[in-house]
């Protein structure tokens, strides 16, 4: 998560490997599972593991109508919340298409073992078309002192290069609406991420570079 890791060095080159498997259940339902290993768990431009390795995985249930639900788990490590060692996300959503445009609405609840004061929820919405995605995530119960809400908004682009190499670029801004929380008088920060990935032997390997305008101090 998320909010307690802003002071961690943000410029990062991260490696990742993941595998996903899906199963048809009938009546329009499909179950899937995924597992991944990353050299650094980066989230919205900041490390959630103090620049260390994370083992991650999740399960999802989807329906042909567009509804879905799932859960996802990762280890975490926050300097300001040493009791938090795992993050588990629970989410439900609905996706649909209109012509060339794909829309997605989702609600996520973030839970932290041994540190439930960090728990919070977010409502997400995004639209995708022609490789571009724009979206926003809003929380009304951020675990930040004196902050009633937080808004994250972003844009990304995905493109398939020759040899089936995937390219993804993302820029975003995270606004906590709490002056001084990010540093000095700042209440928001911007970040970007640029990554490539390719699948070998049903395993997806990725390399991503991330940076933000949060200074080290």
XYZ file of N, CA, C and O in Angstrom:
868
model
N 0.872 -1.150 0.000
C 0.000 0.000 0.000
C 0.838 1.104 0.000
O 1.587 1.116 0.336
N 1.171 1.260 0.146
C 0.269 2.203 -0.265
C 0.654 3.400 0.500
O 1.687 3.885 0.191
N 0.055 3.862 1.494
C 0.252 5.238 1.914
C 1.447 5.458 2.800
O 1.885 6.571 2.918
N 2.003 4.450 3.441
C 3.063 4.688 4.400
C 4.454 4.485 3.833
O 5.402 4.345 4.578
N 4.582 4.493 2.519
C 5.905 4.222 1.956
C 6.419 5.367 1.099
O 7.321 5.182 0.319
N 5.881 6.557 1.255
C 6.288 7.649 0.383
C 7.743 8.071 0.583
O 8.357 8.649 -0.285
N 8.299 7.810 1.766
C 9.667 8.244 2.032
C 10.713 7.287 1.485
O 11.896 7.565 1.549
N 10.282 6.163 0.938
C 11.221 5.189 0.384
C 11.685 5.649 -0.991
O 10.909 6.193 -1.770
N 12.960 5.456 -1.286
C 13.511 5.878 -2.575
C 12.627 5.402 -3.718
O 12.266 4.242 -3.794
N 12.281 6.308 -4.625
C 11.272 5.997 -5.620
C 11.837 5.526 -6.952
O 11.150 4.864 -7.706
N 13.077 5.879 -7.286
C 13.646 5.471 -8.564
C 14.020 4.000 -8.499
O 14.890 3.618 -7.736
N 13.364 3.175 -9.304
C 13.517 1.730 -9.147
C 13.479 1.029 -10.493
O 12.691 1.360 -11.370
N 14.345 0.037 -10.635
C 14.302 -0.887 -11.753
C 13.913 -2.244 -11.181
O 14.621 -2.791 -10.340
N 12.751 -2.768 -11.582
C 12.216 -3.975 -10.954
C 12.023 -5.088 -11.980
O 11.586 -4.858 -13.115
N 12.338 -6.313 -11.554
C 12.127 -7.521 -12.345
C 10.906 -8.262 -11.823
O 10.616 -8.234 -10.626
N 10.185 -8.946 -12.703
C 9.003 -9.690 -12.280
C 8.828 -10.930 -13.137
O 9.198 -10.958 -14.315
N 8.260 -11.966 -12.524
C 7.881 -13.185 -13.250
C 6.551 -13.651 -12.687
O 6.354 -13.669 -11.473
N 5.612 -14.015 -13.567
C 4.287 -14.424 -13.092
C 3.706 -15.493 -14.003
O 4.074 -15.609 -15.173
N 2.786 -16.248 -13.432
C 2.111 -17.312 -14.171
C 0.639 -17.318 -13.787
O 0.300 -17.150 -12.610
N -0.237 -17.513 -14.755
C -1.679 -17.540 -14.496
C -2.299 -18.742 -15.189
O -1.881 -19.138 -16.280
N -3.304 -19.338 -14.540
C -4.021 -20.494 -15.078
C -5.513 -20.265 -14.923
O -5.965 -19.756 -13.882
N -6.295 -20.622 -15.937
C -7.742 -20.420 -15.903
C -8.473 -21.741 -16.100
O -7.972 -22.654 -16.774
N -9.681 -21.844 -15.491
C -10.486 -23.053 -15.559
C -11.930 -22.686 -15.854
O -12.517 -21.835 -15.178
N -12.523 -23.313 -16.858
C -13.932 -23.127 -17.172
C -14.784 -23.908 -16.177
O -14.569 -25.104 -15.975
N -15.749 -23.235 -15.556
C -16.604 -23.878 -14.561
C -18.004 -24.174 -15.076
O -18.766 -24.869 -14.413
N -18.354 -23.642 -16.239
C -19.694 -23.822 -16.772
C -20.620 -22.706 -16.341
O -20.331 -21.939 -15.414
N -21.751 -22.591 -17.023
C -22.769 -21.570 -16.733
C -22.187 -20.161 -16.831
O -22.670 -19.228 -16.168
N -21.174 -19.994 -17.658
C -20.590 -18.672 -17.856
C -19.519 -18.296 -16.864
O -18.955 -17.199 -16.959
N -19.206 -19.171 -15.916
C -18.205 -18.858 -14.895
C -16.826 -19.398 -15.280
O -16.715 -20.464 -15.876
N -15.803 -18.642 -14.886
C -14.421 -19.073 -15.069
C -13.626 -18.718 -13.825
O -13.758 -17.612 -13.286
N -12.806 -19.638 -13.352
C -11.923 -19.394 -12.215
C -10.493 -19.317 -12.713
O -10.117 -20.026 -13.649
N -9.707 -18.459 -12.098
C -8.303 -18.343 -12.487
C -7.460 -18.100 -11.253
O -7.944 -17.622 -10.221
N -6.200 -18.450 -11.356
C -5.252 -18.242 -10.270
C -3.950 -17.728 -10.849
O -3.598 -18.027 -11.996
N -3.237 -16.938 -10.075
C -1.973 -16.397 -10.536
C -0.970 -16.350 -9.393
O -1.347 -16.239 -8.221
N 0.301 -16.461 -9.719
C 1.376 -16.356 -8.735
C 2.517 -15.599 -9.381
O 2.762 -15.728 -10.588
N 3.194 -14.760 -8.595
C 4.269 -13.965 -9.154
C 5.369 -13.699 -8.146
O 5.149 -13.747 -6.932
N 6.559 -13.434 -8.659
C 7.708 -13.068 -7.840
C 8.285 -11.789 -8.423
O 8.570 -11.721 -9.621
N 8.432 -10.752 -7.589
C 8.945 -9.468 -8.063
C 10.141 -9.055 -7.222
O 10.214 -9.351 -6.021
N 11.077 -8.370 -7.835
C 12.255 -7.912 -7.103
C 11.937 -6.718 -6.211
O 12.692 -6.409 -5.285
N 10.822 -6.040 -6.493
C 10.397 -4.898 -5.692
C 8.908 -4.678 -5.956
O 8.505 -4.538 -7.110
N 8.096 -4.670 -4.908
C 6.657 -4.452 -5.062
C 6.417 -2.945 -5.165
O 6.398 -2.230 -4.172
N 6.266 -2.460 -6.413
C 6.036 -1.041 -6.660
C 4.546 -0.783 -6.850
O 3.861 -1.531 -7.564
N 4.039 0.262 -6.230
C 2.613 0.612 -6.303
C 2.485 2.118 -6.376
O 2.880 2.839 -5.467
N 2.008 2.598 -7.515
C 1.816 4.031 -7.737
C 3.091 4.818 -7.458
O 3.083 5.847 -6.795
N 4.195 4.298 -7.962
C 5.455 5.011 -7.887
C 6.258 4.826 -6.631
O 7.327 5.425 -6.498
N 5.807 4.016 -5.670
C 6.543 3.833 -4.422
C 6.651 2.355 -4.085
O 5.807 1.544 -4.444
N 7.712 2.024 -3.350
C 7.940 0.637 -2.955
C 7.098 0.286 -1.744
O 7.017 1.044 -0.779
N 6.483 -0.888 -1.790
C 5.699 -1.393 -0.665
C 6.490 -2.411 0.161
O 5.967 -2.970 1.122
N 7.751 -2.655 -0.233
C 8.582 -3.651 0.445
C 9.951 -3.085 0.808
O 10.902 -3.839 0.990
N 10.062 -1.752 0.876
C 11.340 -1.108 1.173
C 12.414 -1.609 0.218
O 13.528 -1.946 0.603
N 12.034 -1.675 -1.050
C 12.925 -2.076 -2.146
C 13.401 -3.510 -2.024
O 14.509 -3.850 -2.466
N 12.567 -4.381 -1.477
C 12.927 -5.786 -1.334
C 11.965 -6.659 -2.151
O 10.982 -6.194 -2.722
N 12.236 -7.961 -2.159
C 11.493 -8.936 -2.967
C 10.098 -9.172 -2.386
O 9.873 -9.076 -1.181
N 9.140 -9.512 -3.268
C 7.788 -9.864 -2.826
C 7.300 -11.093 -3.585
O 7.526 -11.233 -4.791
N 6.625 -11.980 -2.860
C 5.927 -13.124 -3.438
C 4.442 -12.806 -3.409
O 3.898 -12.439 -2.356
N 3.777 -12.938 -4.557
C 2.395 -12.481 -4.691
C 1.537 -13.523 -5.386
O 2.044 -14.355 -6.138
N 0.238 -13.477 -5.149
C -0.654 -14.402 -5.834
C -2.105 -14.067 -5.555
O -2.423 -13.339 -4.607
N -2.987 -14.599 -6.397
C -4.403 -14.323 -6.223
C -5.274 -15.324 -6.951
O -4.790 -16.147 -7.734
N -6.566 -15.251 -6.673
C -7.563 -16.068 -7.358
C -8.714 -15.157 -7.769
O -9.028 -14.174 -7.079
N -9.346 -15.479 -8.897
C -10.437 -14.670 -9.430
C -11.560 -15.556 -9.924
O -11.321 -16.671 -10.419
N -12.762 -15.053 -9.822
C -13.949 -15.695 -10.381
C -14.639 -14.680 -11.281
O -14.982 -13.582 -10.834
N -14.797 -15.025 -12.545
C -15.433 -14.121 -13.496
C -16.659 -14.780 -14.115
O -16.772 -16.002 -14.161
N -17.572 -13.931 -14.613
C -18.762 -14.426 -15.294
C -18.864 -13.747 -16.648
O -18.417 -12.603 -16.817
N -19.440 -14.441 -17.599
C -19.546 -13.920 -18.960
C -20.367 -12.635 -19.029
O -20.279 -11.890 -20.001
N -21.167 -12.343 -17.998
C -21.947 -11.111 -17.965
C -21.071 -9.888 -17.732
O -21.506 -8.753 -17.953
N -19.836 -10.109 -17.249
C -18.942 -8.998 -16.968
C -18.626 -8.809 -15.494
O -17.706 -8.070 -15.140
N -19.366 -9.467 -14.620
C -19.103 -9.348 -13.183
C -17.913 -10.231 -12.792
O -17.699 -11.296 -13.362
N -17.171 -9.790 -11.780
C -16.035 -10.567 -11.307
C -15.767 -10.250 -9.834
O -16.203 -9.220 -9.297
N -15.044 -11.145 -9.193
C -14.634 -10.964 -7.803
C -13.341 -11.727 -7.596
O -13.048 -12.688 -8.310
N -12.554 -11.287 -6.608
C -11.302 -11.988 -6.372
C -10.581 -11.482 -5.148
O -11.038 -10.566 -4.451
N -9.441 -12.080 -4.901
C -8.573 -11.667 -3.804
C -7.128 -11.807 -4.248
O -6.819 -12.628 -5.129
N -6.246 -11.010 -3.645
C -4.840 -10.975 -4.031
C -4.015 -10.725 -2.786
O -4.437 -9.964 -1.896
N -2.827 -11.349 -2.684
C -2.024 -11.314 -1.467
C -0.565 -11.042 -1.807
O -0.045 -11.537 -2.809
N 0.094 -10.235 -0.956
C 1.517 -9.963 -1.123
C 2.134 -9.672 0.234
O 1.455 -9.178 1.145
N 3.425 -9.959 0.367
C 4.124 -9.474 1.558
C 4.442 -7.998 1.380
O 4.594 -7.497 0.255
N 4.515 -7.253 2.490
C 4.832 -5.831 2.480
C 5.796 -5.533 3.626
O 5.971 -6.343 4.542
N 6.396 -4.354 3.587
C 7.318 -3.929 4.638
C 7.351 -2.407 4.642
O 7.879 -1.788 3.719
N 6.774 -1.790 5.695
C 6.697 -0.340 5.809
C 7.529 0.133 6.992
O 7.357 -0.353 8.111
N 8.392 1.110 6.763
C 9.232 1.633 7.846
C 8.385 2.248 8.957
O 8.730 2.160 10.134
N 7.270 2.892 8.607
C 6.439 3.571 9.596
C 5.351 2.679 10.171
O 4.572 3.118 11.025
N 5.253 1.442 9.707
C 4.272 0.493 10.242
C 4.904 -0.897 10.271
O 4.556 -1.778 9.490
N 5.860 -1.114 11.190
C 6.604 -2.378 11.204
C 5.744 -3.593 11.495
O 6.153 -4.724 11.210
N 4.541 -3.415 12.042
C 3.679 -4.562 12.320
C 3.009 -5.127 11.089
O 2.503 -6.252 11.117
N 2.989 -4.379 10.006
C 2.341 -4.842 8.770
C 3.295 -5.731 7.994
O 4.382 -5.307 7.617
N 2.902 -6.980 7.747
C 3.768 -7.873 6.983
C 3.098 -8.436 5.740
O 3.781 -8.929 4.846
N 1.767 -8.408 5.670
C 1.071 -8.880 4.471
C -0.058 -7.914 4.100
O -0.657 -7.280 4.964
N -0.301 -7.829 2.815
C -1.437 -7.091 2.269
C -2.352 -8.080 1.562
O -1.882 -8.878 0.753
N -3.646 -8.037 1.857
C -4.615 -8.840 1.118
C -5.717 -7.931 0.614
O -6.329 -7.188 1.379
N -5.948 -8.002 -0.688
C -6.977 -7.199 -1.328
C -8.183 -8.072 -1.662
O -8.029 -9.187 -2.152
N -9.379 -7.537 -1.415
C -10.626 -8.183 -1.803
C -11.358 -7.218 -2.730
O -11.495 -6.031 -2.403
N -11.832 -7.714 -3.882
C -12.442 -6.799 -4.836
C -13.599 -7.452 -5.578
O -13.661 -8.671 -5.751
N -14.527 -6.591 -6.005
C -15.634 -6.980 -6.878
C -15.748 -5.909 -7.949
O -15.425 -4.732 -7.707
N -16.176 -6.302 -9.142
C -16.270 -5.320 -10.202
C -17.143 -5.765 -11.343
O -17.680 -6.882 -11.362
N -17.268 -4.878 -12.294
C -18.073 -5.141 -13.492
C -17.391 -4.480 -14.685
O -17.055 -3.282 -14.648
N -17.163 -5.242 -15.748
C -16.565 -4.724 -16.960
C -17.482 -4.928 -18.153
O -18.184 -5.941 -18.238
N -17.489 -3.979 -19.065
C -18.343 -4.091 -20.255
C -17.736 -3.266 -21.381
O -16.845 -2.429 -21.153
N -18.176 -3.526 -22.599
C -17.665 -2.816 -23.765
C -18.787 -2.111 -24.503
O -19.933 -2.581 -24.531
N -18.453 -0.981 -25.096
C -19.338 -0.243 -25.986
C -18.526 0.124 -27.216
O -17.688 1.026 -27.161
N -18.757 -0.610 -28.297
C -17.946 -0.395 -29.485
C -16.502 -0.735 -29.210
O -16.177 -1.832 -28.729
N -15.588 0.212 -29.481
C -14.172 -0.016 -29.263
C -13.722 0.337 -27.839
O -12.528 0.223 -27.528
N -14.648 0.741 -26.999
C -14.293 1.192 -25.660
C -14.655 0.138 -24.609
O -15.753 -0.431 -24.637
N -13.726 -0.112 -23.692
C -13.945 -1.057 -22.595
C -13.970 -0.283 -21.278
O -13.074 0.523 -21.004
N -15.009 -0.518 -20.478
C -15.194 0.177 -19.217
C -15.079 -0.817 -18.066
O -15.454 -1.985 -18.198
N -14.567 -0.342 -16.932
C -14.452 -1.196 -15.762
C -14.733 -0.386 -14.504
O -14.182 0.711 -14.321
N -15.594 -0.919 -13.641
C -15.912 -0.324 -12.349
C -15.598 -1.354 -11.273
O -15.986 -2.509 -11.396
N -14.909 -0.935 -10.201
C -14.452 -1.904 -9.209
C -14.400 -1.270 -7.823
O -14.164 -0.072 -7.678
N -14.607 -2.116 -6.810
C -14.424 -1.718 -5.417
C -13.406 -2.652 -4.783
O -13.513 -3.885 -4.900
N -12.385 -2.078 -4.122
C -11.338 -2.865 -3.485
C -11.237 -2.510 -2.015
O -11.278 -1.331 -1.651
N -11.098 -3.527 -1.181
C -10.814 -3.343 0.241
C -9.417 -3.888 0.513
O -9.116 -5.043 0.198
N -8.553 -3.044 1.079
C -7.174 -3.406 1.373
C -7.049 -3.740 2.859
O -7.431 -2.943 3.723
N -6.511 -4.906 3.158
C -6.371 -5.363 4.549
C -4.915 -5.721 4.828
O -4.245 -6.337 4.004
N -4.462 -5.365 6.057
C -3.076 -5.577 6.452
C -3.030 -6.365 7.752
O -3.519 -5.904 8.793
N -2.457 -7.567 7.674
C -2.385 -8.432 8.851
C -1.543 -7.760 9.935
O -0.496 -7.187 9.668
N -2.021 -7.828 11.162
C -1.344 -7.277 12.340
C -1.246 -5.756 12.314
O -0.511 -5.177 13.120
N -1.939 -5.097 11.400
C -1.913 -3.628 11.338
C -3.229 -3.147 10.730
O -3.240 -2.466 9.706
N -4.353 -3.505 11.382
C -5.647 -3.200 10.786
C -5.956 -1.708 10.736
O -6.887 -1.288 10.056
N -5.170 -0.877 11.438
C -5.374 0.567 11.347
C -5.005 1.111 9.963
O -5.330 2.244 9.622
N -4.310 0.286 9.153
C -3.984 0.672 7.790
C -5.088 0.340 6.795
O -5.040 0.779 5.642
N -6.070 -0.446 7.189
C -7.099 -0.906 6.252
C -7.860 0.276 5.645
O -8.169 1.254 6.338
N -8.166 0.161 4.369
C -8.973 1.193 3.715
C -9.603 0.614 2.459
O -9.300 -0.508 2.048
N -10.506 1.367 1.854
C -11.176 0.928 0.633
C -11.057 1.967 -0.462
O -10.829 3.152 -0.200
N -11.203 1.511 -1.701
C -11.146 2.404 -2.859
C -12.211 2.019 -3.880
O -12.528 0.846 -4.051
N -12.706 3.024 -4.578
C -13.593 2.824 -5.719
C -12.832 3.213 -6.981
O -12.213 4.284 -7.027
N -12.846 2.320 -7.979
C -12.053 2.516 -9.183
C -12.959 2.608 -10.419
O -14.003 1.961 -10.488
N -12.508 3.368 -11.401
C -13.178 3.415 -12.700
C -12.142 3.698 -13.775
O -11.256 4.547 -13.580
N -12.205 2.960 -14.877
C -11.323 3.291 -15.990
C -11.976 2.909 -17.318
O -12.904 2.114 -17.363
N -11.463 3.515 -18.379
C -11.933 3.231 -19.731
C -10.708 3.022 -20.609
O -9.702 3.717 -20.466
N -10.792 2.034 -21.509
C -9.667 1.690 -22.382
C -10.117 1.653 -23.831
O -11.240 1.226 -24.137
N -9.236 2.081 -24.732
C -9.487 2.003 -26.170
C -8.192 2.244 -26.915
O -7.397 3.109 -26.521
N -7.960 1.455 -27.982
C -6.818 1.641 -28.872
C -5.488 1.608 -28.122
O -4.551 2.315 -28.475
N -5.399 0.805 -27.069
C -4.168 0.683 -26.309
C -4.031 1.666 -25.166
O -3.151 1.512 -24.316
N -4.878 2.687 -25.117
C -4.814 3.695 -24.063
C -5.814 3.374 -22.951
O -6.902 2.854 -23.212
N -5.449 3.700 -21.717
C -6.345 3.569 -20.570
C -6.233 4.828 -19.718
O -5.119 5.304 -19.445
N -7.372 5.372 -19.317
C -7.387 6.472 -18.346
C -8.316 6.053 -17.219
O -9.347 5.408 -17.444
N -7.937 6.398 -15.992
C -8.745 5.967 -14.858
C -8.495 6.795 -13.622
O -7.610 7.651 -13.577
N -9.317 6.523 -12.601
C -9.200 7.211 -11.320
C -9.586 6.252 -10.207
O -10.400 5.340 -10.400
N -8.978 6.459 -9.032
C -9.240 5.657 -7.840
C -9.503 6.621 -6.692
O -8.671 7.502 -6.411
N -10.631 6.448 -6.011
C -11.010 7.378 -4.934
C -11.207 6.630 -3.626
O -11.845 5.574 -3.588
N -10.656 7.177 -2.551
C -10.830 6.610 -1.216
C -11.347 7.680 -0.272
O -10.855 8.808 -0.269
N -12.335 7.315 0.530
C -12.888 8.246 1.516
C -12.451 7.894 2.931
O -12.889 8.537 3.890
N -11.588 6.878 3.079
C -11.167 6.455 4.418
C -9.682 6.113 4.434
O -9.260 5.085 4.937
N -8.854 7.010 3.885
C -7.419 6.751 3.851
C -6.850 6.737 5.271
O -7.257 7.520 6.116
N -5.891 5.850 5.535
C -5.307 5.746 6.881
C -4.229 6.799 7.117
O -3.114 6.508 7.531
N -4.546 8.040 6.821
C -3.609 9.144 6.989
C -4.221 10.155 7.946
O -5.375 10.554 7.785
N -3.469 10.575 8.939
C -3.988 11.515 9.924
C -4.498 12.781 9.245
O -3.827 13.373 8.402
N -5.689 13.198 9.613
C -6.307 14.449 9.169
C -6.658 14.477 7.685
O -6.996 15.525 7.157
N -6.549 13.342 6.999
C -6.897 13.295 5.580
C -8.198 12.527 5.413
O -8.287 11.356 5.763
N -9.213 13.199 4.883
C -10.516 12.563 4.744
C -10.648 11.754 3.469
O -11.489 10.870 3.370
N -9.830 12.055 2.461
C -9.979 11.366 1.189
C -8.681 11.444 0.401
O -7.785 12.241 0.709
N -8.595 10.612 -0.616
C -7.442 10.626 -1.514
C -7.911 10.272 -2.913
O -8.837 9.465 -3.086
N -7.287 10.876 -3.900
C -7.645 10.641 -5.297
C -6.390 10.335 -6.089
O -5.410 11.072 -6.044
N -6.432 9.212 -6.817
C -5.341 8.827 -7.704
C -5.888 8.788 -9.120
O -6.953 8.212 -9.370
N -5.194 9.431 -10.058
C -5.629 9.385 -11.455
C -4.411 9.147 -12.332
O -3.286 9.533 -11.989
N -4.638 8.497 -13.475
C -3.518 8.005 -14.270
C -3.924 7.815 -15.718
O -5.120 7.775 -16.073
N -2.912 7.650 -16.560
C -3.101 7.288 -17.966
C -1.998 6.300 -18.324
O -0.856 6.431 -17.867
N -2.332 5.306 -19.136
C -1.336 4.320 -19.545
C -1.530 3.950 -21.010
O -2.605 4.184 -21.587
N -0.482 3.396 -21.567
C -0.524 2.953 -22.961
C 0.203 1.626 -23.074
O 1.287 1.450 -22.509
N -0.397 0.679 -23.786
C 0.199 -0.634 -24.003
C 0.324 -0.883 -25.499
O -0.581 -0.550 -26.275
N 1.444 -1.488 -25.885
C 1.704 -1.732 -27.302
C 2.527 -3.009 -27.428
O 3.406 -3.275 -26.596
N 2.244 -3.800 -28.446
C 3.000 -5.021 -28.690
C 4.081 -4.760 -29.731
O 3.784 -4.434 -30.884
N 5.321 -4.899 -29.301
C 6.470 -4.708 -30.175
C 6.733 -5.987 -30.973
O 6.109 -7.021 -30.724
N 7.647 -5.946 -31.925
C 8.022 -7.186 -32.627
C 8.486 -8.255 -31.646
O 8.943 -7.965 -30.539
N 8.360 -9.512 -32.051
C 8.722 -10.677 -31.233
C 7.807 -10.809 -30.016
O 8.177 -11.424 -29.013
N 6.598 -10.240 -30.120
C 5.598 -10.366 -29.050
C 6.085 -9.814 -27.705
O 5.748 -10.330 -26.641
N 6.887 -8.765 -27.775
C 7.322 -8.075 -26.559
C 6.312 -6.982 -26.236
O 5.989 -6.144 -27.086
N 5.777 -7.009 -25.021
C 4.805 -6.010 -24.609
C 5.479 -4.785 -24.021
O 6.437 -4.889 -23.262
N 4.973 -3.615 -24.379
C 5.479 -2.346 -23.858
C 4.347 -1.641 -23.132
O 3.227 -1.537 -23.668
N 4.597 -1.155 -21.916
C 3.585 -0.450 -21.137
C 4.195 0.799 -20.523
O 5.281 0.742 -19.938
N 3.509 1.921 -20.660
C 3.935 3.181 -20.060
C 2.782 3.763 -19.256
O 1.633 3.743 -19.711
N 3.072 4.270 -18.062
C 2.047 4.833 -17.189
C 2.540 6.127 -16.563
O 3.694 6.222 -16.145
N 1.669 7.124 -16.494
C 1.921 8.346 -15.723
C 0.721 8.555 -14.814
O -0.422 8.256 -15.189
N 0.974 9.045 -13.596
C -0.128 9.243 -12.669
C 0.183 10.285 -11.616
O 1.330 10.730 -11.480
N -0.846 10.657 -10.877
C -0.693 11.580 -9.751
C -1.540 11.079 -8.593
O -2.676 10.639 -8.791
N -0.983 11.145 -7.385
C -1.667 10.699 -6.169
C -1.833 11.913 -5.267
O -0.850 12.506 -4.813
N -3.087 12.285 -4.976
C -3.404 13.494 -4.223
C -4.043 13.098 -2.898
O -5.142 12.558 -2.875
N -3.360 13.386 -1.776
C -3.861 13.018 -0.456
C -4.660 14.123 0.217
O -5.240 13.909 1.286
N -4.673 15.312 -0.359
C -5.459 16.430 0.163
C -5.142 16.717 1.629
O -6.005 17.105 2.406
N -3.902 16.496 2.012
C -3.463 16.705 3.387
C -2.106 17.392 3.321
O -1.082 16.735 3.168
N -2.097 18.723 3.394
C -0.885 19.509 3.188
C 0.235 19.052 4.104
O 0.062 18.906 5.310
N 1.402 18.810 3.514
C 2.575 18.427 4.276
C 2.786 16.948 4.422
O 3.849 16.531 4.893
N 1.819 16.119 4.004
C 1.994 14.687 4.252
C 3.069 14.082 3.372
O 3.871 13.267 3.808
N 3.119 14.480 2.103
C 4.124 13.910 1.202
C 5.505 14.477 1.512
O 6.512 13.796 1.359
N 5.559 15.706 1.998
C 6.837 16.335 2.325
C 6.741 17.838 2.181
O 6.103 18.333 1.250
N 7.337 18.594 3.114
C 7.216 20.050 3.065
C 5.765 20.457 3.183
O 5.069 20.073 4.124
N 5.296 21.225 2.203
C 3.878 21.594 2.153
C 3.108 20.775 1.134
O 1.943 21.059 0.850
N 3.753 19.754 0.575
C 3.137 18.985 -0.509
C 2.087 18.006 0.010
O 2.235 17.414 1.077
N 1.048 17.833 -0.773
C 0.016 16.844 -0.454
C -0.215 15.892 -1.617
O -1.102 15.037 -1.552
N 0.575 16.002 -2.673
C 0.413 15.111 -3.819
C 1.763 14.906 -4.482
O 2.706 15.667 -4.264
N 1.861 13.847 -5.266
C 3.082 13.585 -6.014
C 2.731 12.946 -7.342
O 1.647 12.374 -7.518
N 3.652 13.033 -8.289
C 3.486 12.441 -9.615
C 4.527 11.341 -9.814
O 5.579 11.342 -9.178
N 4.241 10.415 -10.699
C 5.162 9.310 -10.961
C 4.986 8.832 -12.392
O 4.012 9.172 -13.077
N 5.948 8.031 -12.847
C 5.795 7.361 -14.139
C 6.436 5.990 -14.052
O 7.297 5.726 -13.200
N 6.032 5.120 -14.944
C 6.582 3.776 -15.027
C 6.651 3.376 -16.492
O 5.726 3.642 -17.265
N 7.757 2.739 -16.861
C 7.939 2.249 -18.226
C 8.421 0.811 -18.137
O 9.424 0.534 -17.464
N 7.708 -0.107 -18.791
C 8.053 -1.511 -18.655
C 7.925 -2.295 -19.943
O 7.229 -1.893 -20.876
N 8.624 -3.433 -19.986
C 8.511 -4.388 -21.086
C 8.268 -5.758 -20.485
O 8.651 -6.039 -19.342
N 7.606 -6.623 -21.248
C 7.355 -7.981 -20.777
C 7.232 -8.928 -21.952
O 6.895 -8.518 -23.077
N 7.520 -10.200 -21.691
C 7.390 -11.231 -22.720
C 7.140 -12.567 -22.033
O 7.658 -12.823 -20.937
N 6.356 -13.405 -22.675
C 6.006 -14.708 -22.116
C 6.887 -15.806 -22.707
O 7.037 -15.917 -23.921
N 7.491 -16.587 -21.816
C 8.249 -17.780 -22.175
C 7.715 -18.941 -21.339
O 7.575 -18.805 -20.119
N 7.444 -20.081 -21.983
C 7.022 -21.286 -21.269
C 5.839 -21.009 -20.333
O 5.788 -21.470 -19.196
N 4.889 -20.200 -20.803
C 3.693 -19.827 -20.037
C 3.998 -18.988 -18.798
O 3.136 -18.818 -17.930
N 5.183 -18.455 -18.694
C 5.542 -17.550 -17.601
C 5.826 -16.171 -18.193
O 6.574 -16.046 -19.159
N 5.216 -15.147 -17.609
C 5.419 -13.790 -18.097
C 6.558 -13.128 -17.316
O 6.510 -13.031 -16.089
N 7.581 -12.690 -18.054
C 8.728 -12.012 -17.443
C 8.659 -10.528 -17.778
O 8.342 -10.155 -18.917
N 8.929 -9.692 -16.786
C 8.841 -8.264 -17.016
C 9.987 -7.496 -16.374
O 10.610 -7.951 -15.419
N 10.259 -6.321 -16.928
C 11.252 -5.399 -16.403
C 10.649 -4.007 -16.468
O 10.151 -3.592 -17.525
N 10.652 -3.281 -15.341
C 10.020 -1.963 -15.311
C 10.895 -0.958 -14.589
O 11.551 -1.276 -13.585
N 10.897 0.281 -15.096
C 11.597 1.390 -14.463
C 10.554 2.377 -13.948
O 9.652 2.785 -14.692
N 10.671 2.768 -12.675
C 9.700 3.662 -12.050
C 10.415 4.811 -11.358
O 11.457 4.624 -10.744
N 9.835 6.013 -11.448
C 10.385 7.171 -10.758
C 9.243 8.101 -10.370
O 8.137 8.020 -10.930
N 9.503 8.963 -9.385
C 8.495 9.932 -8.946
C 9.188 11.237 -8.595
O 10.426 11.312 -8.547
N 8.395 12.283 -8.322
C 8.978 13.571 -7.939
C 9.031 13.739 -6.425
O 9.184 14.855 -5.932
N 8.928 12.657 -5.670
C 9.132 12.701 -4.219
C 10.638 12.643 -3.972
O 11.289 11.678 -4.384
N 11.203 13.649 -3.294
C 12.649 13.591 -3.054
C 12.953 12.688 -1.861
O 12.092 12.379 -1.048
N 14.194 12.251 -1.787
C 14.585 11.265 -0.788
C 14.427 11.753 0.645
O 14.307 10.958 1.564
N 14.456 13.059 0.852
C 14.357 13.571 2.219
C 12.919 13.587 2.731
O 12.711 13.841 3.917
